[in-house]
Amino acid sequence: MRIVSTWSFGLRANESAWPHVAAGRALDAVEAACAYADAAPDIDSVGFGGLPDASGRVSLDGCVMLSPGQCGSVAGLRTHLHPVTVARRVMERTPHVMLVGADADAFADREGLVQAELLSDEARAAYEKWRREGGVVDQSRDGPSRTLGFDPLRPVDRRHGDDGRLFGGATTPPPLPADEARWRHHDTIGCLALDARGTLAGGCSTSGTPFKVPGRVGDSPIIGHGLYVDPEVGAATATGTGELIMGLCGAFLVVESMRRGATPAEAVREAVTRMARTYTLQAHHQAAFLALGRDGTFAAAALRPGYRTSVRDADGARAVEPDFVALADPVG
Ligand code: SD4
């Protein structure tokens, strides 16, 4: 019985989902964890608080998966806050896997899901600053980062946690470690759960990359790229520069390695090693894979230092270092 999520902010998301894991409701657990991250304004590449695209509008992507025959996905939501919830409705109430754009929002409306404002004041201010500083959308394959109006590598004193329960009762949670804070715009939540009944589920939610070209969709909502779950084998999710993950069918690659006998640690290591040798990497590129085996063993591997996995199981909550980091130099 265990729930694992990408990045340290996943501690809070895991905690909100833990009762579902313990009650044998893995699907509810991953939906709850992702919904928690969606609603937290300080998690700024997911949900409310997510940075907008180059037109100043936020768009959200997400997916959910139990098995190859039970998965759902949405991309480009602009008026609904919880993509995993909408994706679950697609999975459960339509014969389809994926809906996109305005029609996905319209589907959510028909499902009775409440509309929400997605752009926070802070995200609007960040967008306006980007525009003021001459933000240009780079249409190159690796996204808009070369011409961002901010330094994606600047250290940010971002605080995480909001109820103190996870942090020894302190009302103010500790700041993120500096190496992780450097990747604050990479805080997509990918979440994998193995519940008390032995059911595996995964969910993934993101607002994508900051100031992306409108219409851009990354790996996160694409089954097999940002998330893959096979109940016979295990589950994997990804976070980071989607364009690097998509070229490898990242999450599927990890689960298929496990199917062929690799441990989760071997599978994620192989995937980031392949990423490092496949692409011409830029300083802003970061990505990580997180895998959870059928037996509950988990592992993560990252391209660069600064990624952590949040874990909640019978031993409590903790953020752990990845098992493998491909590149020693954090900015090389
Ligand atoms: C994307 N993979 O849209 C997402 C972004 C992300 O951590 O994971 N950030 O490319």
Coordinates of C-alpha atoms and ligand atoms in Angstrom, one line a residue:
M1 CA 0.0 0.0 0.0
R2 CA 1.7 3.2 -1.1
I3 CA 1.2 6.4 -3.0
V4 CA 4.1 8.2 -4.8
S5 CA 4.0 11.6 -6.5
T6 CA 6.5 13.8 -8.4
W7 CA 8.3 16.6 -6.6
S8 CA 8.3 17.5 -2.9
F9 CA 5.0 19.4 -3.1
G10 CA 3.5 15.9 -3.7
L11 CA 3.8 15.4 0.1
R12 CA 0.7 17.5 0.6
A13 CA -1.1 15.9 -2.3
N14 CA -0.3 12.4 -1.1
E15 CA -1.5 13.2 2.4
S16 CA -4.9 14.4 1.1
A17 CA -5.2 11.1 -0.9
W18 CA -3.9 8.7 1.7
P19 CA -7.4 7.8 3.2
H20 CA -8.4 6.6 -0.3
V21 CA -5.3 4.4 -0.6
A22 CA -5.9 2.9 2.8
A23 CA -9.6 2.3 1.9
G24 CA -8.7 0.5 -1.3
R25 CA -9.7 3.3 -3.7
A26 CA -6.6 3.8 -5.8
L27 CA -8.5 5.7 -8.5
D28 CA -10.0 8.1 -6.0
A29 CA -6.6 8.5 -4.5
V30 CA -4.8 9.7 -7.6
E31 CA -7.8 11.9 -8.5
A32 CA -7.7 13.5 -5.1
A33 CA -3.9 14.0 -5.1
C34 CA -4.0 15.7 -8.5
A35 CA -7.0 17.8 -7.5
Y36 CA -5.1 19.0 -4.4
A37 CA -2.2 20.1 -6.6
D38 CA -4.6 21.7 -9.1
A39 CA -6.1 23.9 -6.4
A40 CA -2.9 25.0 -4.7
P41 CA -2.0 28.4 -6.0
D42 CA 1.7 28.1 -5.1
I43 CA 2.2 25.0 -7.3
D44 CA 2.8 26.9 -10.5
S45 CA 2.7 24.4 -13.3
V46 CA -0.5 22.7 -12.3
G47 CA -4.1 24.0 -12.1
F48 CA -4.9 27.3 -10.5
G49 CA -1.6 29.2 -10.2
G50 CA -0.3 27.6 -13.4
L51 CA 1.5 30.0 -15.7
P52 CA -0.4 30.8 -18.8
D53 CA 0.5 30.3 -22.5
A54 CA 1.8 33.0 -24.7
S55 CA -1.7 34.4 -25.2
G56 CA -2.0 34.9 -21.4
R57 CA -4.5 32.1 -21.0
V58 CA -4.0 29.0 -18.9
S59 CA -4.7 25.6 -20.4
L60 CA -4.7 22.4 -18.4
D61 CA -3.9 18.8 -19.5
G62 CA -4.3 15.6 -17.6
C63 CA -5.0 11.9 -17.7
V64 CA -5.9 8.9 -15.5
M65 CA -5.3 5.2 -16.0
L66 CA -6.1 1.9 -14.4
S67 CA -5.2 -0.4 -17.4
P68 CA -4.9 -0.3 -21.2
G69 CA -8.6 -0.7 -21.4
Q70 CA -9.4 1.9 -18.7
C71 CA -7.9 5.2 -19.3
G72 CA -9.0 8.8 -20.0
S73 CA -7.5 12.0 -21.0
V74 CA -8.1 15.7 -21.7
A75 CA -5.9 18.4 -23.1
G76 CA -6.4 22.2 -23.4
L77 CA -9.0 22.8 -20.8
R78 CA -9.5 26.5 -20.3
T79 CA -12.5 26.7 -18.0
H80 CA -12.2 23.7 -15.7
L81 CA -9.7 23.3 -12.9
H82 CA -9.3 19.5 -12.5
P83 CA -8.2 17.8 -15.7
V84 CA -7.9 14.4 -14.0
T85 CA -11.5 14.6 -12.9
V86 CA -12.6 15.4 -16.4
A87 CA -10.4 12.7 -17.8
R88 CA -12.0 10.2 -15.4
R89 CA -15.4 11.1 -16.7
V90 CA -14.1 10.6 -20.3
M91 CA -12.9 7.1 -19.2
E92 CA -16.0 6.2 -17.3
R93 CA -18.8 7.8 -19.4
T94 CA -17.7 7.8 -23.0
P95 CA -16.4 5.1 -25.4
H96 CA -13.3 7.3 -26.0
V97 CA -9.9 7.9 -24.4
M98 CA -9.2 11.6 -25.1
L99 CA -11.0 14.9 -25.6
V100 CA -9.4 18.2 -26.4
G101 CA -9.9 21.9 -26.3
A102 CA -13.2 23.7 -26.1
D103 CA -15.1 20.4 -26.7
A104 CA -13.4 19.0 -23.6
D105 CA -14.6 21.9 -21.6
A106 CA -18.1 21.5 -23.1
F107 CA -18.1 17.9 -22.1
A108 CA -17.1 18.9 -18.5
D109 CA -20.0 21.3 -18.5
R110 CA -22.4 18.6 -19.6
E111 CA -21.1 16.4 -16.8
G112 CA -22.0 19.1 -14.4
L113 CA -18.5 20.0 -13.4
V114 CA -18.2 23.6 -12.2
Q115 CA -16.2 26.1 -14.2
A116 CA -13.3 27.9 -12.5
E117 CA -11.0 30.8 -13.1
L118 CA -7.6 29.3 -13.8
L119 CA -5.4 32.4 -13.9
S120 CA -4.1 33.5 -10.5
D121 CA -3.0 37.1 -9.8
E122 CA 0.6 35.9 -9.4
A123 CA 0.5 34.0 -12.7
R124 CA -1.1 37.1 -14.5
A125 CA 1.7 39.3 -13.0
A126 CA 4.4 36.8 -14.2
Y127 CA 2.8 36.9 -17.7
E128 CA 2.7 40.7 -17.8
K129 CA 6.3 40.8 -16.7
W130 CA 7.2 38.3 -19.4
R131 CA 5.4 40.5 -22.0
R132 CA 7.0 43.7 -20.7
E133 CA 10.4 42.1 -20.9
G134 CA 9.8 41.3 -24.6
G135 CA 8.7 37.7 -24.2
V136 CA 8.9 36.0 -27.5
V137 CA 7.5 32.6 -28.2
D138 CA 10.2 30.3 -29.5
Q139 CA 8.6 27.9 -31.9
S140 CA 11.5 25.5 -31.8
R141 CA 11.0 21.9 -30.9
D142 CA 12.2 22.3 -27.3
G143 CA 9.7 25.0 -26.3
P144 CA 9.9 28.6 -25.4
S145 CA 12.6 28.7 -22.8
R146 CA 15.5 30.2 -24.8
T147 CA 13.5 33.5 -25.1
L148 CA 11.8 33.5 -21.7
G149 CA 11.5 36.8 -20.0
F150 CA 12.7 35.3 -16.8
D151 CA 15.6 33.1 -15.8
P152 CA 14.2 29.6 -15.5
L153 CA 17.3 28.7 -13.4
R154 CA 17.0 31.4 -10.8
P155 CA 16.8 30.2 -7.2
V156 CA 13.3 30.7 -5.8
D157 CA 12.4 30.6 -2.2
R158 CA 9.2 28.7 -2.7
R159 CA 7.4 27.4 0.4
H160 CA 5.5 24.2 0.3
G161 CA 3.0 22.6 2.7
D162 CA 0.1 24.5 4.1
D163 CA -1.2 22.8 7.1
G164 CA 1.9 22.1 9.2
R165 CA 0.9 18.4 9.8
L166 CA 3.7 17.1 7.6
F167 CA 6.3 19.4 9.1
G168 CA 6.3 18.6 12.8
G169 CA 3.4 20.8 13.5
A170 CA 5.2 23.9 12.3
T171 CA 2.7 26.3 10.7
T172 CA 5.3 27.4 8.1
P173 CA 6.7 24.5 6.1
P174 CA 10.4 24.5 5.2
P175 CA 11.5 26.1 2.0
L176 CA 12.1 23.8 -0.9
P177 CA 15.7 22.7 -1.1
A178 CA 17.5 25.2 -3.5
D179 CA 18.3 22.5 -6.0
E180 CA 14.6 21.6 -6.4
A181 CA 13.4 25.2 -6.2
R182 CA 15.4 25.8 -9.4
W183 CA 12.9 23.7 -11.3
R184 CA 9.8 25.4 -9.9
H185 CA 8.3 25.7 -13.3
H186 CA 8.5 21.9 -13.7
D187 CA 6.1 21.0 -11.0
T188 CA 3.6 18.8 -12.9
I189 CA 2.1 16.2 -10.6
G190 CA 2.3 12.6 -11.7
C191 CA 0.9 10.3 -9.1
L192 CA 0.9 6.5 -8.8
A193 CA -1.0 4.5 -6.1
L194 CA -1.2 0.9 -5.0
D195 CA -4.1 0.6 -2.7
A196 CA -5.0 -1.7 0.2
R197 CA -6.8 -4.1 -2.2
G198 CA -3.8 -4.2 -4.6
T199 CA -5.3 -2.0 -7.3
L200 CA -2.9 0.2 -9.2
A201 CA -3.9 3.6 -10.6
G202 CA -2.1 6.6 -12.0
G203 CA -3.0 10.3 -12.6
C204 CA -1.1 13.2 -14.1
S205 CA -2.0 16.9 -14.2
T206 CA -0.3 19.9 -15.6
S207 CA -0.6 23.4 -17.1
G208 CA 2.3 22.5 -19.3
T209 CA 5.3 24.7 -19.9
P210 CA 5.2 28.4 -19.1
F211 CA 4.3 30.8 -22.0
K212 CA 4.0 27.9 -24.4
V213 CA 2.7 28.3 -27.9
P214 CA -1.1 28.3 -27.6
G215 CA -2.4 24.8 -28.5
R216 CA 0.8 23.1 -27.4
V217 CA 0.3 19.8 -25.6
G218 CA 3.1 18.0 -23.8
D219 CA 3.5 14.5 -22.5
S220 CA 1.3 14.7 -19.4
P221 CA -2.1 13.9 -20.9
I222 CA -0.9 11.4 -23.4
I223 CA -1.3 7.8 -22.4
G224 CA 2.1 6.1 -22.6
H225 CA 4.0 9.4 -22.5
G226 CA 3.3 11.1 -19.2
L227 CA 1.5 8.1 -17.6
Y228 CA 1.1 4.4 -18.2
V229 CA -0.4 1.7 -16.0
D230 CA -0.5 -2.0 -16.6
P231 CA -1.9 -3.9 -13.7
E232 CA 0.1 -7.0 -14.6
V233 CA 3.4 -5.1 -14.4
G234 CA 3.3 -1.7 -12.7
A235 CA 3.0 2.0 -13.4
A236 CA 5.1 4.9 -14.5
T237 CA 4.7 8.7 -14.8
A238 CA 6.9 11.5 -16.0
T239 CA 7.6 15.1 -15.3
G240 CA 9.7 17.7 -17.0
T241 CA 10.2 18.9 -20.5
G242 CA 7.4 17.1 -22.4
E243 CA 9.1 17.3 -25.7
L244 CA 12.0 15.1 -24.4
I245 CA 9.6 12.6 -22.9
M246 CA 7.3 12.4 -25.9
G247 CA 10.1 11.4 -28.3
L248 CA 10.7 8.3 -26.2
C249 CA 7.1 7.3 -25.3
G250 CA 8.6 7.7 -21.8
A251 CA 6.1 6.2 -19.4
F252 CA 5.4 3.2 -21.7
L253 CA 9.1 2.7 -22.2
V254 CA 9.5 2.4 -18.4
V255 CA 6.6 0.0 -17.9
E256 CA 7.7 -2.2 -20.9
S257 CA 11.2 -2.5 -19.4
M258 CA 9.6 -3.7 -16.2
R259 CA 7.6 -6.2 -18.2
R260 CA 10.8 -7.6 -19.6
G261 CA 12.1 -8.1 -16.1
A262 CA 13.8 -4.8 -15.1
T263 CA 13.3 -3.6 -11.6
P264 CA 11.7 -0.1 -11.3
A265 CA 15.1 1.3 -10.5
E266 CA 16.6 -0.3 -13.6
A267 CA 13.7 0.8 -15.8
V268 CA 13.8 4.5 -14.9
R269 CA 17.6 4.6 -15.1
E270 CA 17.5 3.2 -18.6
A271 CA 14.9 5.7 -19.7
V272 CA 16.8 8.8 -18.5
T273 CA 20.0 7.4 -19.8
R274 CA 18.4 7.1 -23.2
M275 CA 17.0 10.6 -22.9
A276 CA 20.5 12.0 -22.1
R277 CA 22.0 10.4 -25.2
T278 CA 19.1 11.0 -27.6
Y279 CA 18.8 14.7 -27.4
T280 CA 20.9 17.8 -27.7
L281 CA 20.1 19.1 -24.2
Q282 CA 19.8 22.7 -23.2
A283 CA 20.5 24.1 -19.7
H284 CA 16.8 24.4 -18.9
H285 CA 16.0 20.8 -19.7
Q286 CA 14.9 18.6 -16.8
A287 CA 12.9 15.5 -16.7
A288 CA 12.2 12.6 -14.3
F289 CA 10.5 9.2 -14.4
L290 CA 8.8 7.7 -11.5
A291 CA 7.9 4.0 -11.4
L292 CA 5.8 1.8 -9.1
G293 CA 6.0 -1.9 -9.5
R294 CA 3.1 -4.3 -9.0
D295 CA 4.7 -5.4 -5.7
G296 CA 4.9 -1.8 -4.4
T297 CA 8.6 -1.2 -5.0
F298 CA 9.2 2.2 -6.5
A299 CA 12.1 4.2 -8.0
A300 CA 12.8 7.5 -9.8
A301 CA 15.5 8.7 -12.0
A302 CA 16.1 12.3 -13.1
L303 CA 18.0 14.0 -15.9
R304 CA 19.6 16.5 -13.5
P305 CA 19.8 17.0 -9.8
G306 CA 16.9 18.7 -8.0
Y307 CA 14.1 16.2 -8.5
R308 CA 12.5 14.4 -5.5
T309 CA 9.7 11.9 -5.1
S310 CA 7.1 12.3 -2.4
V311 CA 6.1 9.0 -0.8
R312 CA 3.3 8.1 1.6
D313 CA 3.0 4.5 2.9
A314 CA 2.7 2.7 6.2
D315 CA 6.0 4.2 7.3
G316 CA 4.7 7.7 6.9
A317 CA 5.4 10.6 4.6
R318 CA 8.8 11.6 3.1
A319 CA 10.5 13.1 0.1
V320 CA 13.2 11.0 -1.2
E321 CA 16.1 11.5 -3.6
P322 CA 16.0 9.8 -7.0
D323 CA 17.8 6.5 -7.4
F324 CA 19.7 7.8 -10.4
V325 CA 20.6 11.2 -11.9
A326 CA 22.0 11.1 -15.4
L327 CA 23.9 14.4 -15.5
A328 CA 26.0 15.5 -12.6
D329 CA 26.2 19.1 -13.8
P330 CA 22.9 20.9 -12.9
V331 CA 23.2 23.4 -15.6
G332 CA 25.3 21.6 -18.2
Ligands
SD4_1 C1 4.7 19.2 -20.1 N1 5.6 17.5 -18.7 O1 3.6 19.8 -20.4 C2 4.9 18.7 -18.7 C3 5.5 19.8 -17.9 C4 6.1 19.2 -16.6 O2 7.1 19.4 -14.7 O3 6.1 18.1 -16.3 N2 6.6 20.0 -15.8 O4 5.7 19.2 -20.9

